[in-house]
Coordinates of C-alpha atoms and ligand atoms in Angstrom, one line a residue:
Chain H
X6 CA 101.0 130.2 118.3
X7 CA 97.5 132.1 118.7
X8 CA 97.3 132.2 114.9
X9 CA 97.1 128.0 114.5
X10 CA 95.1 127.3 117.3
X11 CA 94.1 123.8 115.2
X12 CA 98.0 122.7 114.8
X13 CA 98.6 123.7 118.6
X14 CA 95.6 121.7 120.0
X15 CA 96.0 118.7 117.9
X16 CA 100.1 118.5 118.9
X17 CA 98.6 119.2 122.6
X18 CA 96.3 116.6 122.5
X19 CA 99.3 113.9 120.9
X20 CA 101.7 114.9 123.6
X21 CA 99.4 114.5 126.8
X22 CA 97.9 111.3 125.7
X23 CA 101.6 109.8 126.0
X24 CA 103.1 112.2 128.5
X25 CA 101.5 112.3 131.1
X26 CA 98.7 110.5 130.4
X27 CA 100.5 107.4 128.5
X28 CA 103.2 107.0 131.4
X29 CA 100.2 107.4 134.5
X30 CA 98.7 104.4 133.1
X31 CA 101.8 102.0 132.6
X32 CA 102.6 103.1 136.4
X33 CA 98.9 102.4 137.0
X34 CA 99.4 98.7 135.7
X35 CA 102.0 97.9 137.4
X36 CA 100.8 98.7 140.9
X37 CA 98.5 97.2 140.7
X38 CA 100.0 93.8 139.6
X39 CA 100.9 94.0 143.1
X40 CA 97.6 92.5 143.5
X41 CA 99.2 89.2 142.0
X42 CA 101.4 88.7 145.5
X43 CA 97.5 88.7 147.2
X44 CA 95.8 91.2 148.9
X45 CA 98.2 92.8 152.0
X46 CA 100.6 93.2 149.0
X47 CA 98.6 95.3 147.0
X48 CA 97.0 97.3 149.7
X49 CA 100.1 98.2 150.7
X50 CA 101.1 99.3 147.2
X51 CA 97.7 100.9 147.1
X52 CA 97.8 102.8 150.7
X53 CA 101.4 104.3 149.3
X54 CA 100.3 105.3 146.1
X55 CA 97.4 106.9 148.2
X56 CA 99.0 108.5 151.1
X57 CA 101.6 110.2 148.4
X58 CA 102.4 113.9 149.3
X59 CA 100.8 116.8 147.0
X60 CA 98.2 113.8 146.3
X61 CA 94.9 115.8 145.0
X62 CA 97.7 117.8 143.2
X63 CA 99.4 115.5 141.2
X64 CA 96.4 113.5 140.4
X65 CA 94.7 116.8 139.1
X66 CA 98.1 118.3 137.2
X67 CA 99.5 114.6 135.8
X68 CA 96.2 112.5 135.5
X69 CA 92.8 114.8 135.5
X70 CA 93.3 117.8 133.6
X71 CA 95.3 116.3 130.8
X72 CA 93.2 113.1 130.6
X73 CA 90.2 115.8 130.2
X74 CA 91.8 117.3 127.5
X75 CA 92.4 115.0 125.4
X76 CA 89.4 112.8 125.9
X77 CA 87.3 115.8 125.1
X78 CA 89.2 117.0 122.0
X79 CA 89.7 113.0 121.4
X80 CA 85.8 112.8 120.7
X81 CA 86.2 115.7 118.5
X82 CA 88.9 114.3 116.4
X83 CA 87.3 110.5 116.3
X84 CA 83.5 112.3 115.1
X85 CA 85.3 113.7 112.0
X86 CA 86.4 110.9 110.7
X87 CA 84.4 108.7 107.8
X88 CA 85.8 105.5 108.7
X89 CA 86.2 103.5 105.2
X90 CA 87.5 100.6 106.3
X91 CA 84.8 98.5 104.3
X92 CA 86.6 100.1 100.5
X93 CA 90.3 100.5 101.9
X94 CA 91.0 97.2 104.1
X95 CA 94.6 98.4 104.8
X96 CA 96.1 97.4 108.2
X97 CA 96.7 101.0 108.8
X98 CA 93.1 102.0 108.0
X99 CA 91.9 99.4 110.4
X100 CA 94.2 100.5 113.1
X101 CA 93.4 104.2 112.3
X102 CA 89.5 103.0 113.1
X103 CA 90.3 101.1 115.9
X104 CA 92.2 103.5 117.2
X105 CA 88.6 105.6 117.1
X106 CA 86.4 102.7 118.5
X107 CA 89.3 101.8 121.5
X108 CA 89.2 105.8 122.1
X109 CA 85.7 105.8 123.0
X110 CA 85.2 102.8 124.3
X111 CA 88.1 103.8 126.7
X112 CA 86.7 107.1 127.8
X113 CA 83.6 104.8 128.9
X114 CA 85.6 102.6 131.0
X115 CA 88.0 105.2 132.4
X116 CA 85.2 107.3 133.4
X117 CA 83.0 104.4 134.9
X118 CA 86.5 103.4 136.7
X119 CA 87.3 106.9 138.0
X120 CA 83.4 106.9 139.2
X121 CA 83.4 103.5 140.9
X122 CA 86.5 104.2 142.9
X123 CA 87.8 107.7 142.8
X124 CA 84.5 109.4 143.6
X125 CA 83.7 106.6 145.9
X126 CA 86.5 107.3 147.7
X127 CA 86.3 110.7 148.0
X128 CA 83.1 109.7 149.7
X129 CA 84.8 107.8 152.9
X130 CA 85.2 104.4 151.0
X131 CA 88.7 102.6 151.2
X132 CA 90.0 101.6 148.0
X133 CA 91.4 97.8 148.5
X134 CA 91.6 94.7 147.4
X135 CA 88.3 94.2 149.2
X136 CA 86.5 97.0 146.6
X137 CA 88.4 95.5 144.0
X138 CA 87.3 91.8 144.7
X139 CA 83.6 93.3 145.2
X140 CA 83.2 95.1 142.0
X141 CA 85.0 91.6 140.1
X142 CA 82.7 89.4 141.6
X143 CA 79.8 90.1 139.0
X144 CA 81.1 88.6 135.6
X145 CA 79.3 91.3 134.2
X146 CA 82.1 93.8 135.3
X147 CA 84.9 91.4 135.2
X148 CA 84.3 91.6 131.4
X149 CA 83.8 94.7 131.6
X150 CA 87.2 96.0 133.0
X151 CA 88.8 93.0 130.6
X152 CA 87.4 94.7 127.5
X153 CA 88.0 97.9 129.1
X154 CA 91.9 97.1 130.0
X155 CA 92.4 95.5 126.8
X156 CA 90.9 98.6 124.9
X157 CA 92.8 101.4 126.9
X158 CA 96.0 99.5 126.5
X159 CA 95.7 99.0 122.5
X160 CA 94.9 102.9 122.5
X161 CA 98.2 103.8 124.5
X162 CA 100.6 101.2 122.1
X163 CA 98.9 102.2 118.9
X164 CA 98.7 106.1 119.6
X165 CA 102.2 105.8 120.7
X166 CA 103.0 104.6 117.4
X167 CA 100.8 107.8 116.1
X168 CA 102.5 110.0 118.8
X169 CA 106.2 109.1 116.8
X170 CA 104.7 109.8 113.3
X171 CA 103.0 112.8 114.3
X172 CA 105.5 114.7 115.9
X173 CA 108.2 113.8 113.2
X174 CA 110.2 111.2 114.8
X175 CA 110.0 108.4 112.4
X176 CA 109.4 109.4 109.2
X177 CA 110.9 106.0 106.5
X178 CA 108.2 103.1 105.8
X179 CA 111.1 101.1 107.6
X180 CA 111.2 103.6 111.1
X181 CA 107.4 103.1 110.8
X182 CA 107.6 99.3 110.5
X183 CA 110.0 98.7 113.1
X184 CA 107.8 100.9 115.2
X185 CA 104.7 99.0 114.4
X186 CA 106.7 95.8 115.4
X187 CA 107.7 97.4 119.0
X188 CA 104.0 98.7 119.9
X189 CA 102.7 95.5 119.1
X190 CA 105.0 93.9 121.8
X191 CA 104.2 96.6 123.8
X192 CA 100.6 96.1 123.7
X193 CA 101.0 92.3 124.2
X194 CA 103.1 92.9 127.7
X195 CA 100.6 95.6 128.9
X196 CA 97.7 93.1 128.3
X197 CA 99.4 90.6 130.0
X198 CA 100.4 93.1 133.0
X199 CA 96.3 94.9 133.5
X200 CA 94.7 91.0 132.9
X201 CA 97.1 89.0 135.3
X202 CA 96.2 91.8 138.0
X203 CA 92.9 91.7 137.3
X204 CA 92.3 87.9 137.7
X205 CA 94.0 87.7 140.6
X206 CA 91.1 89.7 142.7
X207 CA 89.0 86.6 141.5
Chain E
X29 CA 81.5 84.1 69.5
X30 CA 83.1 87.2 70.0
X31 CA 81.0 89.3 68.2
X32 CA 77.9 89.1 70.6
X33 CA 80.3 89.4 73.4
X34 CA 79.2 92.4 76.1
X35 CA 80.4 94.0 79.0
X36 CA 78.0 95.2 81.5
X37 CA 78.5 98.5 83.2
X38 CA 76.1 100.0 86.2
X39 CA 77.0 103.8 86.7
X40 CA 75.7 106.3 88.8
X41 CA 74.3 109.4 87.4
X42 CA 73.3 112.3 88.5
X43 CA 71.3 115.4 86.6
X44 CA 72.8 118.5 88.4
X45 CA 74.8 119.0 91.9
X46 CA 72.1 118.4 94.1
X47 CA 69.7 116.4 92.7
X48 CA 69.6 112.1 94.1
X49 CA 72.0 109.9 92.4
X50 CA 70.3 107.2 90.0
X51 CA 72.1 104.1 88.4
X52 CA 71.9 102.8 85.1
X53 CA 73.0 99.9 83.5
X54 CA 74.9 99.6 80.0
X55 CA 75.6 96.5 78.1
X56 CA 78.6 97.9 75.7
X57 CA 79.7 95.4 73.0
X58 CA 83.5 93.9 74.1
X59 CA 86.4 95.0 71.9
X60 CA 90.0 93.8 72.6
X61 CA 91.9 96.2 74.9
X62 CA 89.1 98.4 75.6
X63 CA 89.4 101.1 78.6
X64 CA 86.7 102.7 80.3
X65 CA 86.7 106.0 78.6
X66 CA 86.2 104.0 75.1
X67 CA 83.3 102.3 76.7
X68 CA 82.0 105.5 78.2
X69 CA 82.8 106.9 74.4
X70 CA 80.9 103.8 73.1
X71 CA 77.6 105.1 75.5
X72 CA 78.6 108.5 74.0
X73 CA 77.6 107.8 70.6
X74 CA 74.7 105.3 70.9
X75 CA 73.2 106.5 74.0
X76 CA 71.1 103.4 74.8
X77 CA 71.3 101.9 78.2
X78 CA 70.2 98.1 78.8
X79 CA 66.6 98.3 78.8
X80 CA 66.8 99.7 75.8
X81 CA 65.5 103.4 76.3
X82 CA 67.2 105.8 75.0
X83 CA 68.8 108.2 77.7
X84 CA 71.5 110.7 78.2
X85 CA 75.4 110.6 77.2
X86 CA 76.9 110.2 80.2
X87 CA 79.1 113.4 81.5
X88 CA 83.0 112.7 82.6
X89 CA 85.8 114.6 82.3
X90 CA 89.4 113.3 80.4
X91 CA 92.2 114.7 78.8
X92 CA 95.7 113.4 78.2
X93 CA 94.1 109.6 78.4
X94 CA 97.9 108.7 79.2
X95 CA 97.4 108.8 83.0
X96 CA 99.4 112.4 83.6
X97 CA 96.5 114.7 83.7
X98 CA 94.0 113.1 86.6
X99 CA 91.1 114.7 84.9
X100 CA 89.8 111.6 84.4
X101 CA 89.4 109.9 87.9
X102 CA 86.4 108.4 89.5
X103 CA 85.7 105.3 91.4
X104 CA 85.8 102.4 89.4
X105 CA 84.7 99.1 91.3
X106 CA 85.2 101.1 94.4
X107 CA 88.2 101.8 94.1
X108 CA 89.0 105.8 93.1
X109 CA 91.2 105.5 90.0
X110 CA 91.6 107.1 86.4
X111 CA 89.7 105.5 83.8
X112 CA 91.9 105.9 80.9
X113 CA 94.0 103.3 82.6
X114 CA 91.5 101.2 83.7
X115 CA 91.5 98.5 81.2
X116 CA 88.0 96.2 80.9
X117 CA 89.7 93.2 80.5
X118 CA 91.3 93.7 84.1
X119 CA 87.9 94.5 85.8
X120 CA 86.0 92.4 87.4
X121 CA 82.3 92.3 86.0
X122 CA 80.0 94.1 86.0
X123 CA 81.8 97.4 86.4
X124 CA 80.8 100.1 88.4
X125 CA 81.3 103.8 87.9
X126 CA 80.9 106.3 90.4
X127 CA 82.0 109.9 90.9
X128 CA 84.6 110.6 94.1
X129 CA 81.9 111.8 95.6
X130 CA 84.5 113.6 98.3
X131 CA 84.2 116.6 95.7
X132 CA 81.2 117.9 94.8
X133 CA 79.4 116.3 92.0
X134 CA 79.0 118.3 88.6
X135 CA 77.0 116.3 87.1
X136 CA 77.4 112.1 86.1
X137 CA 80.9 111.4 87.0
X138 CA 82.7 114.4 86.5
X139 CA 83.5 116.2 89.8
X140 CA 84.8 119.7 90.8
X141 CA 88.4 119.5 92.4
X142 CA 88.6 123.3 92.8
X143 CA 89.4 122.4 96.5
X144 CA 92.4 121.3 95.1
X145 CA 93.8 123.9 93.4
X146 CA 92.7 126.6 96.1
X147 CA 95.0 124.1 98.3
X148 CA 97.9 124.6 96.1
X149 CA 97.4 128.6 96.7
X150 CA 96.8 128.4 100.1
X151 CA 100.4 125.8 100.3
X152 CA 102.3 128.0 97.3
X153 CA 103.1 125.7 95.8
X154 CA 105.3 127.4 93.6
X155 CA 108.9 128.9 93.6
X156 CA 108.5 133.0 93.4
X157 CA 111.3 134.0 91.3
X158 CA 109.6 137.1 89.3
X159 CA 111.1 140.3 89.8
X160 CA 112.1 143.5 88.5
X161 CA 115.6 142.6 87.4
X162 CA 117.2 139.1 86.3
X163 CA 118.0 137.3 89.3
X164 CA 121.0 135.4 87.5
X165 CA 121.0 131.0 87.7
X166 CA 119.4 129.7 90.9
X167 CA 121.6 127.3 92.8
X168 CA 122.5 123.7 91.9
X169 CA 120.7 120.6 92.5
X170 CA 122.3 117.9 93.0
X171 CA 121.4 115.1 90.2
X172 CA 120.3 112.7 93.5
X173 CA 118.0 115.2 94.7
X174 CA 116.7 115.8 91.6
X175 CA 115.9 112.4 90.9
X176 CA 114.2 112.0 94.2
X177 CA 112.2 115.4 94.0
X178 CA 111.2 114.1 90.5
X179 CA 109.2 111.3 92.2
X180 CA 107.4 114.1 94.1
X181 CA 106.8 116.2 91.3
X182 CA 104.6 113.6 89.7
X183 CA 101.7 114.6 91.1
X184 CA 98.8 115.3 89.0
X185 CA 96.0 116.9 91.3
X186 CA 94.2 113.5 90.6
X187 CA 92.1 113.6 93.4
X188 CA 92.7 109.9 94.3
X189 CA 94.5 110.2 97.7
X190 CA 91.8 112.8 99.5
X191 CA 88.6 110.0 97.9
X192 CA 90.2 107.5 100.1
X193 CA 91.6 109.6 103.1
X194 CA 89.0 109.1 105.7
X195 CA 89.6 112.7 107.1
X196 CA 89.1 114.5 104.0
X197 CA 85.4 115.0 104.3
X198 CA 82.1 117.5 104.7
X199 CA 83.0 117.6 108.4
X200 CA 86.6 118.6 108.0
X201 CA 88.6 121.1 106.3
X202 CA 91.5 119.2 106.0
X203 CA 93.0 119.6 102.5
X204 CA 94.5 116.2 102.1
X205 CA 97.7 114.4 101.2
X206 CA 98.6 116.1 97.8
X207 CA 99.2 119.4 98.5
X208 CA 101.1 118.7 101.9
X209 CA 103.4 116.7 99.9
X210 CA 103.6 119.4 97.2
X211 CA 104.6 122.0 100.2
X212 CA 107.8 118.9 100.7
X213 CA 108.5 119.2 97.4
X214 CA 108.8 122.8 96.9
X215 CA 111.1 123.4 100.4
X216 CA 113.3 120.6 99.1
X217 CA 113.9 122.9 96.1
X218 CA 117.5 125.0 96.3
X219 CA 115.4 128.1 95.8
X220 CA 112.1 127.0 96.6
X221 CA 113.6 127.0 100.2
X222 CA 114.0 130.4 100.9
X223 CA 110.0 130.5 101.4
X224 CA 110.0 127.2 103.1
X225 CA 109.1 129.0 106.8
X226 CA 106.0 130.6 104.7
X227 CA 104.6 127.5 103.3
X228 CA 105.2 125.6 106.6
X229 CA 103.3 128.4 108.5
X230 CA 100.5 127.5 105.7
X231 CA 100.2 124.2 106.4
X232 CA 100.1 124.8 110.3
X233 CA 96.5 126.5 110.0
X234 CA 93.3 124.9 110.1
X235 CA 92.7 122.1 107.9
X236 CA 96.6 122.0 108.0
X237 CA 98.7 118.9 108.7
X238 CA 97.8 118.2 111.6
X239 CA 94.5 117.2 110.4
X240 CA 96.4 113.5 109.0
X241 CA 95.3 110.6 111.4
X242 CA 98.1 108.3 109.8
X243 CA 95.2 105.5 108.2
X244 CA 98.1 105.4 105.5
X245 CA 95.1 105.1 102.6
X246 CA 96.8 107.7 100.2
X247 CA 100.1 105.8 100.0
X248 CA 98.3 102.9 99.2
X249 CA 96.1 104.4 96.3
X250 CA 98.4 107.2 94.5
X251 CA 98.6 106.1 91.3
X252 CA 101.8 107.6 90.4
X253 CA 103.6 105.9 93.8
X254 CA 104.5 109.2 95.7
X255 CA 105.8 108.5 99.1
X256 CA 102.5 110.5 100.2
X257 CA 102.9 109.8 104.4
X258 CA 106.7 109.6 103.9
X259 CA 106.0 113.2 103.0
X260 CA 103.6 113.8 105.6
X261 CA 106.0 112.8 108.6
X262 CA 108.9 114.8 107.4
X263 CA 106.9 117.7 107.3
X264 CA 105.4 116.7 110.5
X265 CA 109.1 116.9 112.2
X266 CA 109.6 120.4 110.1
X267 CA 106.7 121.6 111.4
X268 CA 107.4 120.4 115.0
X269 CA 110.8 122.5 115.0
X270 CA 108.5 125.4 112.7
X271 CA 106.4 125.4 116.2
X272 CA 109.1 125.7 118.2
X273 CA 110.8 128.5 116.6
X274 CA 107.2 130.7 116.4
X275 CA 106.9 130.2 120.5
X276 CA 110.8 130.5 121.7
X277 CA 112.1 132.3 118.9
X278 CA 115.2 131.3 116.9
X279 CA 118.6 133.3 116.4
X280 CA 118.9 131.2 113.3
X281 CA 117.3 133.6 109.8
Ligands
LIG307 S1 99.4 112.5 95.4 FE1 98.9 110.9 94.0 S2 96.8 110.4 94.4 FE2 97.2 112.4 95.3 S3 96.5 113.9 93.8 FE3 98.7 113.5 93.5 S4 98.8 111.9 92.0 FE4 96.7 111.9 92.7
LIG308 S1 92.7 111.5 80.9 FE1 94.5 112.3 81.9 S2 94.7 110.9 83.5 FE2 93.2 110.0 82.4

């Protein structure tokens, strides 16, 4: 394995962004569509998820150290790209780009997120609907977290579809279609999951 | 009316591998059925671009002008393509001609695919069955197979998938769609196989497969229709159980 450090890095960097990164932020959505059946609800969901045993733990092992990874070698991969979009207007160039664009845009959001309400609560501040509802209540950062959501999600559905090719799962144009087809829905419920939460702290 | 009729060509050019690249434009007189290598043929022999001035031939490289050799690809209208195939009267107006500037430029529109061919070392892309004695008939193929491998074998070292893969570039070492599927074709093979772990370990190193971001382009341009990311994914899966037997070990030889 020492000898193709490339082949080990880039299979690394596949795996983690589904498992355990791909899975954290399905569970992440729907906790937090809790917030849907108003606030007590989703600070109870909230105060459970955050009162979990092994908390700091997990959150470094499942979410932090793999979500490092592969937003670091991420911005590595998407820099040595030379998108072509404009000669080859194939749907699969256009999600290979977009895949790029979502990637970055995503580590923007994910890292503004973690600031606004990890690191704020390391610092003594609860994280509730209240801090929720505050940070909403500029439209600035309701579209914001709407672009952000929407972006993150696409990334997760269409590098899932990446995740199968690359590691040799489906290999036939038609395994690929079929694939293409079930992402899509995928990314269509997740949307609908991370926005219905979201406009219900409005 | 047809005998003043002319076809207008703009083409990039370029004195030596690193000096700017300069267009010129050509007016060539329109004969039925004309490619671009007669038209490029045409600027060969009367060197006279549309000003007027006299100027350079223009240097390109061809061969079997049958579409089997690949020497003679370049981008034509932006799209990367060979030009003995490229017929005038299919091409939109005026027509552009530019090296695939993803190799580096010799000079005009001829490039050096070296890259390529170092590739198809680096992959061996051959089956090794020299020795000191005979080694007697290799195993059968079956006429299916055969067929199938045939698409694969196709392949002419055109050059046209790595122009319009969007990894293959100055800031990667990735060495593109052709010689990956090349590396299929050759494990595929009865007696190709028995080297299939060593080519499999070659593409696993840098600028190996793993370098393919899936944007699909080189399916979509091969000229000769080989099932380029096909290809790709089932050596993807090899390669994933390759891995595995490199870190765990295998009792299988
Ligand atoms: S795979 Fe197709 S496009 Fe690529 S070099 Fe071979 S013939 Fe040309
Ligand atoms: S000259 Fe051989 S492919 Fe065009």
């Amino acid at each position: 394995m020492a000898g193709n450090r490339e082949f080990f890095y880039r299979r690394l960097h596949s795996l983690l962004g589904v498992i355990p990164v791909g899975i954290f932020l399905m569970q992440h959505l729907v906790v937090n569509h809790y917030a849907t059946g108003g606030a007590a609800s989703f600070d109870k969901a909230a105060n459970f998820m955050g009162n979990l045993p092994f908390r700091i733990l997990l959150e470094t092992v499942i979410i932090f150290l793999p979500l490092l990874f592969h937003a670091i070698y991420g911005l590595y991969i998407a820099f040595t790209a030379n998108n072509n979009v404009g000669r080859y207007g194939y749907f699969r160039n256009w999600m290979f780009m977009l895949q790029r664009v979502s990637g970055v845009i995503t580590l923007i959001f994910v890292a503004w997120h973690v600031w606004e309400t990890r690191i704020a609560a390391a610092f003594g501040t609860e994280v509730n609907f209240q801090m929720m509802e505050n940070i909403l209540s500029s439209p600035f950062m309701f579209w914001f977290y709407v672009v952000g959501i929407l972006s993150t999600v696409f990334h997760f559905a269409n590098g899932l579809w990446s995740f199968l090719v690359s590691w040799g799962i489906t290999i036939t144009p038609r395994s690929q279609r079929i694939t293409t087809y079930v992402t899509i829905i995928l990314f269509v419920a997740l949307s609908y999951v991370g926005i219905s939460a979201l406009v219900s702290f409005i | 009316m047809a005998e003043n009729k002319t076809v207008k060509f703009i083409i990039s050019r370029q004195e030596t591998p690193d000096s700017a690249p300069y267009t010129e434009e050509f007016d060539i007189e329109y004969r039925p059925n004309m490619n671009v290598i007669s038209a490029l043929m045409e600027i060969r022999r009367n060197p006279v671009n549309a000003k007027g001035e006299k100027t350079s031939p223009i240097t390109w490289e061809m061969n079997c002008l049958e579409e089997v050799c690949g020497a003679c690809s370049m981008v034509i209208n932006g799209k990367p393509r060979q030009s003995c195939s490229a017929l005038v009267d299919q091409l939109e107006q005026p027509i552009r001609l530019e090296p695939m500037r993803t190799f580096p430029v010799v000079r005009d529109l001829q490039v050096d695919r070296s890259r390529m061919f170092d590739s198809l070392k680096k992959v061996k892309a051959w089956i090794p069955i020299d020795g000191t004695y005979d080694l007697g008939p290799g195993p059968r193929m079956a006429e299916k197979k055969r067929q199938w491998a045939y698409e694969l074998s196709k392949c002419m070292t055109c050059g046209v998938c790595l122009e319009a893969c969007p990894n293959v570039n100055s800031k990667s070492d990735f060495i593109g769609p052709a010689p990956l599927s090349q590396v299929r074709l050759f494990n595929a093979h009865p007696t190709g196989e028995l080297n299939k772990a060593e080519r499999l370990e070659a593409i696993m190193g840098d600028g190996g497969i793993t370098n393919c971001g899936n944007s699909q382009n080189c399916v979509q341009s091969c000229p000769k229709g080989i099932p380029l990311t096909t290809s790709i994914a089932a050596l993807n899966r090899d390669t994933t159980f390759q891995g595995f037997r490199n870190f765990f070990g295998s009792d299988s030889i």
